[in-house]
Amino acid sequence: MSPVNVTIASGASWQEVAADRQRHRDATIASLNPPLPKLSASDIPLDTTGIPGSILTAKELEITEKNVEDLVSLLASGQWSAKTVVQAFMRRAAVAQQLTNCVTEILSERALQRAAELDDHLAATGQPVGPLHGLPISVKEHVGMKGYDLNAGFVAWVGQVGEEDALILQILWDAGAVFYVRTTQPQTLMHLETRSNLYGTTVNPFNTTLTAGGSSGGEGALVGLRGSVLGIGTDIGGSIRSPAANNGLFGFKPTALRLPVSGWSATMAGSDHIVGTIGPLSTSLEGVSLFVRTILSGRPWLREPSLVPIPWRGKDQLEERARGRKLRVGVIWDDKVVRPHPPILAALSRVVAELQKSDEVDVIEWECWKHDLAWEVIAKLYFCDGAAEEKAAIAASGEPLLPLSKWILENPHVREHTISTLWQAHEERQAYRTSYAAIWNERDVDVILCPAGPGVAPKLETARYWGYTSQWNLLNYPAVVFPVGTKVSREESAQGKQDNKEHEYPEAYKPMSEADQYNYDLWKEHGVDGYVGAPVSLQLVGRM
Amino acid sequence: MSPVNVTIASGASWQEVAADRQRHRDATIASLNPPLPKLSASDIPLDTTGIPGSILTAKELEITEKNVEDLVSLLASGQWSAKTVVQAFMRRAAVAQQLTNCVTEILSERALQRAAELDDHLAATGQPVGPLHGLPISVKEHVGMKGYDLNAGFVAWVGQVGEEDALILQILWDAGAVFYVRTTQPQTLMHLETRSNLYGTTVNPFNTTLTAGGSSGGEGALVGLRGSVLGIGTDIGGSIRSPAANNGLFGFKPTALRLPVSGWSATMAGSDHIVGTIGPLSTSLEGVSLFVRTILSGRPWLREPSLVPIPWRGKDQLEERARGRKLRVGVIWDDKVVRPHPPILAALSRVVAELQKSDEVDVIEWECWKHDLAWEVIAKLYFCDGAAEEKAAIAASGEPLLPLSKWILENPHVREHTISTLWQAHEERQAYRTSYAAIWNERDVDVILCPAGPGVAPKLETARYWGYTSQWNLLNYPAVVFPVGTKVSREESAQGKQDNKEHEYPEAYKPMSEADQYNYDLWKEHGVDGYVGAPVSLQLVGRM
C-alpha cells in the first residue's frame, strides 16, 4: 500500500481522483504473477461464468471450486499451502474484475506475506493458527483496513485511511484468515445496486445486463464468479442479501449488535435509529455458519461494548422450538405491496411443494401485515438529518448525484428530524415491531420463507423496491438468502407455464401499488429473455 | 379503583389535585381491616424500624419478617394462604406509610381478590400457579397498571390511566404474584431522593432526617421497613440502587434491554440515548435473583422485541470466567471525583480485608478512568430536548419546580440537541464505552467492588452526586447493591478511629472537585451524629 496522493484535498477533480483509483486497482492486478490476459469487451459474453475456466490453470480451478468447509480442511492439514490457495483466488478475482468490475484493489503483497507466515507456522508447529487457517476472505471496501484507503464510495473521501483493521477483521485474522481483495460499493452505500463515480458499475456475472445487487455488489459478483468463496458485506436494508440473491449465494444478515461493526466507514456515524449489520456472503451455507461462529467465539462484545453477548446456538434453538411438534414454516408469496416476478413465485411454489411432502414440517400461509407502513417507518429513520451528510459528502467533490442515490435520499419519507420528531419516529418503530411480534406469537411459526426481492437480479438502474429485505432490518430479525438451484431460462419458463400458474402474472393483473406497477412494467418490458441466466434465490427469516 | 376526577383538566389547582391524591391514598389505607392506629408525629422516633413490631400482630410480624425464598415455599405448600400473607404485608405497608410517606395507594380489593383466586387454585389443584405463587410484590407508581392512575410524579399527569398492566407485571402475574401497593417517586423521576408536589417527601426509616433515596425511594423505604420484601423500581442513573443502598437492601440494575419496560410512564417516550432499566429491590439476594429468573423465563423478548434474548446464567458464567485462576475483584475506593464519606470507606476496608483472606480471590486496585468525563457524556444524553418535556409537564399544572429537579434539569451539560450534535454525543458515548472496555480487558477482573454512592443515605435535598451509580448506566453494566450489615454509629466510628484510618477524612484533606467539596462539607457539617442509624451498603458491578 501507499498513501493516496490524488485527492480532492490535493486539488484534483473528481474525475482525476476516480481515474487514479482505477489506475491503482489495475496496477494491483497487473502485479499478479503469472499475469492474466487482458480481455476485450467482445470477449465477454452475457453469461461470464464460463470464462474463468478458459483462463485459469486446472489447479487454480480445482482450488477455487472448493467451498469454505473443504478449503479450511485442506489448509489445516497442509495438503494445500495458504500461499497456493490465495494465489489462485487472487488470479480468479482478477478475472472477475475484468468480467464484472467488482474489485477496488488486490492486496497481493499483504496476502502473500500473511500466507507465508501461516505456512511457516503450520510447518513449524504442525498446528493451524485457528479455524480459518489460510482461508482467503474478500472485504467490502468500507470495512476499514489499517493504512488502506477508506472512501466508502465517495470521491471526496478518497485519501482517508483506516487507522486500524476493523474489529471483525482482527478477529478473523486471529482465526487464520488471509485478506486479499477489496470490493466495490455504490455511492452512499444505499443502493441495492453497485455504481459509484469512482469505479463505475458492477454487473452481474450471470447476465451482464443485470445488476450484481448492492450495496455489497462487489462481493456479490466476486463470490458469484468464485473469485472468493467467503466475503464480508454490510446490510441496513438488503445490502448483503440483494447481492447474495442476485448471484445465487448464501448471504446472512444477522440480528443487529451481534457482529462487530467498529472500524467501518460510512456517513452518519453515531446514528443508531436503524442499526446496520455486517455479515457474510458465501458459496456455501457452512461458509456462512463458520464465519459467524468464528467471530462470536472471539467474544467481540468484550471489545465493542454495544454488542450483546449471545453465543451461537446452531440448530439447538430450532430443535428446542419445534420439539414435540412439526417445524412451522410461514410462507410469504407477496407482501401485499409488490408481487414478485414469475420466476420467484415459481421457485417458491416448488420449495413449498417439497416442504409439504415432509412429515416434519407444517406450512402456514403468512399474510403480511402492513409492510407498506414498515417501509415508511424505516425510511423515516434512515437519514435523520435529512440526508445532509450524504449530500455534503457528494458535494465536496462535485461528483454527480447518481440516479439511485437521488431515489433513496430524496424519497418522500426523508426529513430533517428534531429531537421531538425523532422520538415520535422511534415510537412508531417500536409500535410496529411490537405489533409484528404479537402476530408472530399468535401464528407461532418458527421461520418465514419468503422472496429475497421483487424479482431476480434487476436490470441496471431499476432496483428501487427494498421491501422484501428492509422489512427484516426494521424488525431486526436475522435473515438468510439461499439459492434454490435454478436460473431463469426459456425452457424452464415454458415448462412451468404448462404445469404452474406462477410462471406468469395472472391475466388482466391489476398492480397493487405504484411500486407494483413499476415492477410489473419491468417484467412486461423484459420478460424471461431479459433476465435469462439469473440465479433464483429465496429468503428465510428467523426471530432472534 | 375509580376514575380520577380531580385533575388539572377538570379545572383543579395543583394543590387540589395533590390533596385529592393524598385523600385517595389515605382512604385506601383506612379501608384495611383490622384498622391501624393513627400515629402522631411525636410517636415517630428518628429510627422508625422498631415501630411495626409495636403495632402488628405476632403472626403479621412472623410473615413480614420472612424473605422471598421462604415466603414462596410457605405459600406453594399452602402452609400460609396468599390472603393471610398479603393482608400482613398490606398492614405493614400502611404502617410504613405513616412512618416514611412511601405509599401512593394500597390495592386491597384487587390484592384480596387475586389472593383468593390463588388460594382457590391451590386448594383445587394442589399446585401453585407458578414460582411466585401468592408472593406480594410492591410497584413503583409509574409502572403502569390497567385502570389505575399513572402520573409519573407530575401533578398535570394525574388522570392518565394505565391501558394495560405493564408487560413485567403481566409476566409476574402469570408466575403467581400479588400486587398490593404502589409507591412514591420524585418529580421528573430524576432525583436520587423522593419528593413530589403530589405526595411530599419520602424519608428514610432508619433515620427520618435522611432521604430514602430515589427515584424508587417509595420502594426503598417500604422494603426497608419490610412493608414489602420484593419491590419493582426503575434506574437510569441510580434510581434502584440509591434507595436500596440507603435502606440496607439488595437492589439490582440489570443490563439495559434485558427486562421489559413497556407500559411504564415517563417523559421522553422514544428516547433511547441512555436506556432506562427496571429491576428489583429486595430484603434478600435470592429475592433479586428469583425476580430476574422468573421474568426471563417468561421470554419477554418475544413480546417486547427491543429486548435481547439472553437467558439467566446464574453463577455459571462467573465460574467459567474464573476457572483455573482466582476470582479477580477490582476495588474502587474513590472515583477520583468525589471521595466517599468515612463510613463507606470503612466498610469497604473491612470487606476488602475479608476478601484478601480468601484463597480464591485476588483483589486488584481499580484506578478509575475519567469518571468525570463519564458524567459529562451521560448528562449530555439524559435530556436531549433540553428537558423540554419535563418543563412542559411541570408547567402544565403550575406546580413548583423542586430544587433537585432544577439541579438535574438545568445542569450545565443539558442542551437541546440537533441530529448532528446528538450523533456526536452518541459517538462520545461509544468511545467512552469502548475505552473503558479496553481497560477492563487489560485488567481482566471479573467484578468491580465499589461504593454505591458518595455516602450513606444523604440529608434531605443534598443528593446531588450521581457518579457512583450513573457510571454503570453509561457503561450499561449490571450492578447490584448489597448491605454490608452495619449502620452508622458513634461506637463503630470511635472503634474504627483506633484501628482504621478510613474512619475520618485525612487531616488537611483537599477536595478534588467542586462536587467533592460539597460532599466533604456535608460530612464536616453533620458527621457521624448526622447520619446515625443509616445502613451501609456497597456495590458490585459485572460486565454483561
Tab-separated table of C-alpha atoms in Angstrom, chain A residues 224-444:
chain	number	residue	atom	x	y	z
A	224	GLY	CA	-20.687	-15.287	-7.788
A	225	LEU	CA	-17.650	-15.902	-10.015
A	226	ARG	CA	-15.851	-17.772	-7.217
A	227	GLY	CA	-13.137	-15.150	-7.124
A	228	SER	CA	-13.902	-15.602	-3.413
A	229	VAL	CA	-15.858	-18.198	-1.505
A	230	LEU	CA	-16.347	-16.034	1.582
A	231	GLY	CA	-16.767	-12.296	1.592
A	232	ILE	CA	-17.749	-9.619	4.070
A	233	GLY	CA	-20.708	-7.370	3.309
A	234	THR	CA	-22.885	-4.961	5.252
A	235	ASP	CA	-26.666	-4.633	5.356
A	236	ILE	CA	-29.083	-1.982	6.622
A	237	GLY	CA	-31.873	-2.592	4.121
A	238	GLY	CA	-30.802	-5.548	1.988
A	239	SER	CA	-27.174	-4.842	1.139
A	240	ILE	CA	-25.894	-8.335	1.890
A	241	ARG	CA	-28.990	-10.210	0.791
A	242	SER	CA	-29.606	-8.449	-2.516
A	243	PRO	CA	-26.172	-9.297	-3.957
A	244	ALA	CA	-26.290	-12.785	-2.471
A	245	ALA	CA	-29.706	-13.415	-4.018
A	246	ASN	CA	-28.741	-11.886	-7.357
A	247	ASN	CA	-25.684	-14.106	-7.634
A	248	GLY	CA	-27.063	-17.383	-6.321
A	249	LEU	CA	-25.200	-17.239	-2.996
A	250	PHE	CA	-25.820	-17.686	0.677
A	251	GLY	CA	-25.940	-14.321	2.408
A	252	PHE	CA	-26.709	-13.693	6.056
A	253	LYS	CA	-27.909	-10.543	7.771
A	254	PRO	CA	-27.606	-11.224	11.488
A	255	THR	CA	-29.584	-9.505	14.216
A	256	ALA	CA	-28.073	-6.087	14.828
A	257	LEU	CA	-25.487	-5.787	17.595
A	258	ARG	CA	-24.255	-9.355	17.324
A	259	LEU	CA	-21.279	-8.974	14.966
A	260	PRO	CA	-18.804	-6.119	15.409
A	261	VAL	CA	-19.055	-3.143	13.099
A	262	SER	CA	-16.467	-0.854	14.663
A	263	GLY	CA	-13.944	0.313	12.134
A	264	TRP	CA	-16.241	0.602	9.174
A	265	SER	CA	-16.561	3.921	7.400
A	266	ALA	CA	-19.882	5.443	6.459
A	267	THR	CA	-21.861	8.626	6.781
A	268	MET	CA	-23.955	9.217	9.873
A	269	ALA	CA	-21.505	7.971	12.478
A	270	GLY	CA	-23.391	7.929	15.740
A	271	SER	CA	-26.760	7.255	14.117
A	272	ASP	CA	-28.380	4.220	15.687
A	273	HIS	CA	-32.013	4.651	14.775
A	274	ILE	CA	-31.826	1.701	12.399
A	275	VAL	CA	-28.718	-0.312	13.167
A	276	GLY	CA	-26.628	-1.585	10.271
A	277	THR	CA	-25.191	-5.071	10.333
A	278	ILE	CA	-22.175	-6.858	8.937
A	279	GLY	CA	-22.226	-10.406	7.648
A	280	PRO	CA	-21.008	-12.992	5.176
A	281	LEU	CA	-21.703	-13.885	1.568
A	282	SER	CA	-20.553	-17.363	0.690
A	283	THR	CA	-20.860	-20.111	-1.873
A	284	SER	CA	-21.961	-22.437	0.931
A	285	LEU	CA	-24.153	-22.372	3.999
A	286	GLU	CA	-21.269	-23.786	6.009
A	287	GLY	CA	-19.224	-20.787	4.908
A	288	VAL	CA	-21.829	-18.506	6.463
A	289	SER	CA	-22.047	-20.550	9.619
A	290	LEU	CA	-18.294	-20.870	10.128
A	291	PHE	CA	-17.912	-17.120	9.669
A	292	VAL	CA	-20.451	-16.276	12.352
A	293	ARG	CA	-19.322	-18.967	14.770
A	294	THR	CA	-15.713	-17.893	14.476
A	295	ILE	CA	-16.490	-14.258	15.183
A	296	LEU	CA	-18.742	-14.998	18.124
A	297	SER	CA	-16.173	-17.300	19.643
A	298	GLY	CA	-13.873	-14.268	19.628
A	299	ARG	CA	-16.312	-12.650	22.120
A	300	PRO	CA	-16.456	-9.338	20.260
A	301	TRP	CA	-18.769	-7.864	22.897
A	302	LEU	CA	-15.818	-7.515	25.226
A	303	ARG	CA	-14.180	-5.090	22.800
A	304	GLU	CA	-17.199	-3.433	21.183
A	305	PRO	CA	-19.442	-2.930	24.177
A	306	SER	CA	-22.630	-2.068	22.302
A	307	LEU	CA	-22.795	-5.703	21.156
A	308	VAL	CA	-24.898	-8.217	23.043
A	309	PRO	CA	-23.231	-11.380	24.295
A	310	ILE	CA	-25.330	-14.035	22.620
A	311	PRO	CA	-23.325	-17.118	21.700
A	312	TRP	CA	-24.015	-19.153	18.550
A	313	ARG	CA	-26.885	-21.516	19.150
A	314	GLY	CA	-26.687	-23.544	15.963
A	315	LYS	CA	-29.603	-25.831	15.344
A	316	ASP	CA	-30.335	-26.273	19.044
A	317	GLN	CA	-32.750	-23.436	19.266
A	318	LEU	CA	-34.867	-24.545	16.322
A	319	GLU	CA	-34.964	-28.068	17.620
A	320	GLU	CA	-35.956	-26.756	21.023
A	321	ARG	CA	-38.674	-24.665	19.489
A	322	ALA	CA	-40.014	-27.448	17.323
A	323	ARG	CA	-39.774	-30.201	19.910
A	324	GLY	CA	-42.933	-32.170	20.195
A	325	ARG	CA	-44.478	-30.689	17.095
A	326	LYS	CA	-43.665	-30.114	13.456
A	327	LEU	CA	-41.462	-27.266	12.334
A	328	ARG	CA	-43.835	-24.463	11.370
A	329	VAL	CA	-42.842	-22.521	8.259
A	330	GLY	CA	-44.744	-19.367	7.364
A	331	VAL	CA	-44.788	-18.596	3.637
A	332	ILE	CA	-44.985	-15.139	2.139
A	333	TRP	CA	-45.992	-15.212	-1.538
A	334	ASP	CA	-46.155	-11.481	-1.764
A	335	ASP	CA	-46.018	-8.635	0.738
A	336	LYS	CA	-49.281	-7.053	-0.465
A	337	VAL	CA	-47.239	-4.164	-1.847
A	338	VAL	CA	-45.295	-5.655	-4.766
A	339	ARG	CA	-45.926	-9.042	-6.390
A	340	PRO	CA	-42.636	-10.790	-7.159
A	341	HIS	CA	-41.786	-11.613	-10.751
A	342	PRO	CA	-42.871	-15.044	-12.008
A	343	PRO	CA	-39.527	-16.850	-11.590
A	344	ILE	CA	-39.576	-16.092	-7.859
A	345	LEU	CA	-43.121	-17.334	-7.344
A	346	ALA	CA	-42.411	-20.424	-9.415
A	347	ALA	CA	-39.396	-21.263	-7.294
A	348	LEU	CA	-41.357	-20.603	-4.125
A	349	SER	CA	-44.081	-22.968	-5.388
A	350	ARG	CA	-41.562	-25.715	-5.869
A	351	VAL	CA	-39.954	-25.242	-2.472
A	352	VAL	CA	-43.322	-25.142	-0.730
A	353	ALA	CA	-44.399	-28.286	-2.554
A	354	GLU	CA	-41.272	-30.025	-1.290
A	355	LEU	CA	-41.884	-28.831	2.265
A	356	GLN	CA	-45.455	-30.031	2.123
A	357	LYS	CA	-44.223	-33.526	1.347
A	358	SER	CA	-42.313	-33.616	4.620
A	359	ASP	CA	-43.791	-35.207	7.707
A	360	GLU	CA	-41.773	-32.846	9.866
A	361	VAL	CA	-43.000	-29.531	8.500
A	362	ASP	CA	-46.225	-27.587	8.637
A	363	VAL	CA	-46.547	-24.861	6.034
A	364	ILE	CA	-48.638	-21.868	7.061
A	365	GLU	CA	-49.687	-19.029	4.766
A	366	TRP	CA	-48.252	-15.832	6.235
A	367	GLU	CA	-50.469	-12.891	5.459
A	368	CYS	CA	-48.297	-9.802	5.565
A	369	TRP	CA	-49.275	-7.062	7.996
A	370	LYS	CA	-48.677	-3.503	6.794
A	371	HIS	CA	-45.373	-3.977	5.006
A	372	ASP	CA	-46.069	-0.652	3.302
A	373	LEU	CA	-46.154	1.009	6.718
A	374	ALA	CA	-42.924	-0.783	7.598
A	375	TRP	CA	-41.217	0.944	4.699
A	376	GLU	CA	-42.471	4.327	5.844
A	377	VAL	CA	-41.239	3.683	9.361
A	378	ILE	CA	-37.763	2.599	8.332
A	379	ALA	CA	-37.372	5.162	5.533
A	380	LYS	CA	-38.185	7.887	8.031
A	381	LEU	CA	-35.265	6.726	10.179
A	382	TYR	CA	-32.558	6.097	7.574
A	383	PHE	CA	-31.437	9.695	7.099
A	384	CYS	CA	-32.477	11.566	10.214
A	385	ASP	CA	-30.501	14.654	9.270
A	386	GLY	CA	-32.417	14.909	6.003
A	387	ALA	CA	-29.505	13.159	4.232
A	388	ALA	CA	-27.321	16.186	4.904
A	389	GLU	CA	-24.171	14.145	5.431
A	390	GLU	CA	-24.576	12.210	2.168
A	391	LYS	CA	-25.270	15.351	0.214
A	392	ALA	CA	-22.267	17.063	1.772
A	393	ALA	CA	-20.003	14.112	1.012
A	394	ILE	CA	-21.116	14.173	-2.618
A	395	ALA	CA	-20.974	17.935	-2.967
A	396	ALA	CA	-17.477	18.059	-1.532
A	397	SER	CA	-16.015	16.643	-4.753
A	398	GLY	CA	-18.570	17.834	-7.276
A	399	GLU	CA	-19.209	14.223	-8.311
A	400	PRO	CA	-22.686	13.739	-9.803
A	401	LEU	CA	-25.527	12.515	-7.635
A	402	LEU	CA	-26.335	9.128	-9.177
A	403	PRO	CA	-29.949	8.250	-10.010
A	404	LEU	CA	-30.333	5.583	-7.336
A	405	SER	CA	-28.751	7.903	-4.767
A	406	LYS	CA	-31.332	10.508	-5.666
A	407	TRP	CA	-34.055	7.855	-5.480
A	408	ILE	CA	-33.258	6.937	-1.907
A	409	LEU	CA	-32.006	10.242	-0.476
A	410	GLU	CA	-34.973	12.147	-1.813
A	411	ASN	CA	-37.678	9.586	-1.112
A	412	PRO	CA	-40.790	11.167	0.383
A	413	HIS	CA	-40.203	9.843	3.896
A	414	VAL	CA	-36.832	11.525	4.404
A	415	ARG	CA	-36.882	14.533	6.691
A	416	GLU	CA	-34.586	16.510	8.892
A	417	HIS	CA	-35.704	15.465	12.338
A	418	THR	CA	-35.917	17.455	15.520
A	419	ILE	CA	-35.426	15.538	18.743
A	420	SER	CA	-39.180	15.553	19.172
A	421	THR	CA	-39.989	14.099	15.725
A	422	LEU	CA	-37.137	11.646	16.140
A	423	TRP	CA	-38.634	10.302	19.359
A	424	GLN	CA	-42.012	10.017	17.662
A	425	ALA	CA	-40.406	8.050	14.860
A	426	HIS	CA	-38.732	5.793	17.443
A	427	GLU	CA	-42.130	5.196	18.996
A	428	GLU	CA	-43.587	4.275	15.603
A	429	ARG	CA	-40.697	1.876	15.093
A	430	GLN	CA	-41.297	0.287	18.478
A	431	ALA	CA	-45.048	0.074	17.934
A	432	TYR	CA	-44.569	-1.615	14.563
A	433	ARG	CA	-42.094	-4.108	15.966
A	434	THR	CA	-44.363	-4.885	18.886
A	435	SER	CA	-47.404	-5.430	16.676
A	436	TYR	CA	-45.488	-7.689	14.319
A	437	ALA	CA	-44.089	-9.693	17.231
A	438	ALA	CA	-47.610	-10.177	18.564
A	439	ILE	CA	-48.704	-11.529	15.184
A	440	TRP	CA	-45.732	-13.868	15.101
A	441	ASN	CA	-46.535	-15.081	18.622
A	442	GLU	CA	-50.113	-15.749	17.623
A	443	ARG	CA	-49.178	-17.637	14.461
A	444	ASP	CA	-46.398	-19.423	16.292
